[in-house]
Amino acid sequence: MAARIIFFGTTGAFSASTLDALLAEIIPAAVVLPALSAHAKGLRHLRAPATAPVLGRRLPAYRQALPTIVTQAHVMGIPVYELGNDASAVEGVRALMPQLCAVACWPKKVTPSLLAVPRLGWLNVHPALLPRHRGPDPLFWTFHAGETETGVTVHQMAEALDTGDIVAQQRVTIAPGEAEAALEQRLATAGGALLAEAIRALTDGTAVFTPQDESQASWEGWPTADDYTVRTGWSARRAYVFATGMRERAEPVTVAINGKVYRIAHVVGYEETGAYASDEPRIVDASSLFFSRPDGVMSAHVIPEA
């Protein structure tokens, strides 16, 4: 008999793409979002709005462009709930009678009392190759490190964040110049398929649990404004991977050269060799950056910061 699955996520893209891939194979019994209000209590049923599409009817084009787990659930006829922040939230989740809870981007720590509710536990989809890049913003730190390969991990949830045993994992190559949103969607899609595999393995008793290697673990918190600065000691490839990966974020990526700060407005490209290769980054005509290193050159348009 199939297990009763409850899916936990937010209205962001990672949750939506993960759920979309999961729905191709497994239909959750309910979808749960975190309450927006800090004063919300218990578990509240969110009814579909009067204008929401009914099961079997296509979404309007403007809603297809920005799907969320709420619209996905309403289309599929899956009930949607909002989870509050008090002790009664545990009883609310227990009332849903989950045998397994699945998570893709949950902004709160799941308490031990909540972790104990489902018989088969909780599975989390994490967009990194655990135990590397534990924490709330793994994609930022993947790009910050200039990595050309990452992955997605499905692991059991434990009291300490991102530390539970690994159930499934897949490596993903980062395309040259790839932006965060595109990589996030690819990781979420792969993660949803892995989640379906992990759920089947848990329910039929064939799951293999691999403890995380603590000697390889890294933890990073939310980035600060200073973390968006390209360091002059970086390789040109690392600078290119980071600047292109972060180009869609609201926080600008900057570089400091000779005591002056420049905002990287547009990355032109990266070459492993070139006429401008030297030992130091340099600014040409106050608007063009050549971030030169022995490994190559990143070229970009920059704007001096006031």
Short mmCIF file of N, CA, C and O in Angstrom, two decimals, residues 3 28 49 53 65 67 72 94 128 171 175 223 244 259 272 275 293:
data_model
loop_
_atom_site.label_atom_id
_atom_site.label_comp_id
_atom_site.label_asym_id
_atom_site.label_seq_id
_atom_site.Cartn_x
_atom_site.Cartn_y
_atom_site.Cartn_z
N ALA A 3 2.30 4.84 0.82
CA ALA A 3 2.33 5.62 2.05
C ALA A 3 1.58 6.93 1.85
O ALA A 3 1.49 7.46 0.74
N PRO A 28 0.94 13.66 -3.37
CA PRO A 28 0.84 13.83 -1.92
C PRO A 28 -0.61 13.94 -1.47
O PRO A 28 -1.49 14.36 -2.23
N PRO A 49 -9.17 29.82 -4.13
CA PRO A 49 -9.96 31.01 -4.43
C PRO A 49 -10.99 30.73 -5.51
O PRO A 49 -10.85 29.77 -6.28
N PRO A 53 -8.29 27.48 -10.99
CA PRO A 53 -8.71 26.48 -11.97
C PRO A 53 -9.14 25.19 -11.28
O PRO A 53 -8.65 24.85 -10.21
N ALA A 65 3.18 30.93 -15.98
CA ALA A 65 4.51 31.52 -15.93
C ALA A 65 5.09 31.50 -14.52
O ALA A 65 6.30 31.40 -14.35
N PRO A 67 4.15 29.32 -11.50
CA PRO A 67 3.45 28.33 -10.70
C PRO A 67 3.99 28.30 -9.28
O PRO A 67 5.15 28.60 -9.03
N GLN A 72 -0.36 24.51 -8.02
CA GLN A 72 -0.19 23.12 -8.42
C GLN A 72 -1.14 22.21 -7.66
O GLN A 72 -1.79 21.33 -8.23
N ARG A 94 -0.31 16.03 12.97
CA ARG A 94 -0.70 14.66 13.34
C ARG A 94 -2.11 14.34 12.83
O ARG A 94 -2.38 13.21 12.42
N ALA A 128 22.47 20.75 -2.85
CA ALA A 128 23.93 20.69 -2.76
C ALA A 128 24.30 19.24 -2.49
O ALA A 128 23.45 18.41 -2.16
N ARG A 171 24.76 14.06 -8.87
CA ARG A 171 25.66 15.13 -9.26
C ARG A 171 25.12 15.86 -10.48
O ARG A 171 24.51 15.24 -11.36
N ALA A 175 26.67 24.63 -15.91
CA ALA A 175 27.03 25.07 -17.26
C ALA A 175 27.80 26.38 -17.19
O ALA A 175 27.56 27.22 -16.31
N PRO A 223 24.30 34.94 3.37
CA PRO A 223 25.39 35.83 2.97
C PRO A 223 25.13 37.27 3.39
O PRO A 223 23.99 37.73 3.45
N THR A 244 28.46 35.59 -12.79
CA THR A 244 27.35 35.18 -13.67
C THR A 244 26.26 34.47 -12.88
O THR A 244 25.07 34.68 -13.14
N GLY A 259 41.62 50.25 -4.18
CA GLY A 259 40.88 51.03 -3.21
C GLY A 259 39.55 51.57 -3.69
O GLY A 259 38.85 52.24 -2.93
N GLU A 272 40.20 31.33 -21.23
CA GLU A 272 41.30 30.72 -20.50
C GLU A 272 42.63 31.40 -20.81
O GLU A 272 43.53 31.43 -19.97
N ALA A 275 44.79 38.22 -24.66
CA ALA A 275 45.79 39.28 -24.78
C ALA A 275 45.92 40.09 -23.51
O ALA A 275 46.94 40.76 -23.30
N ARG A 293 44.08 36.76 -14.52
CA ARG A 293 44.85 35.84 -13.70
C ARG A 293 45.56 34.87 -14.62
O ARG A 293 45.17 34.73 -15.79
#
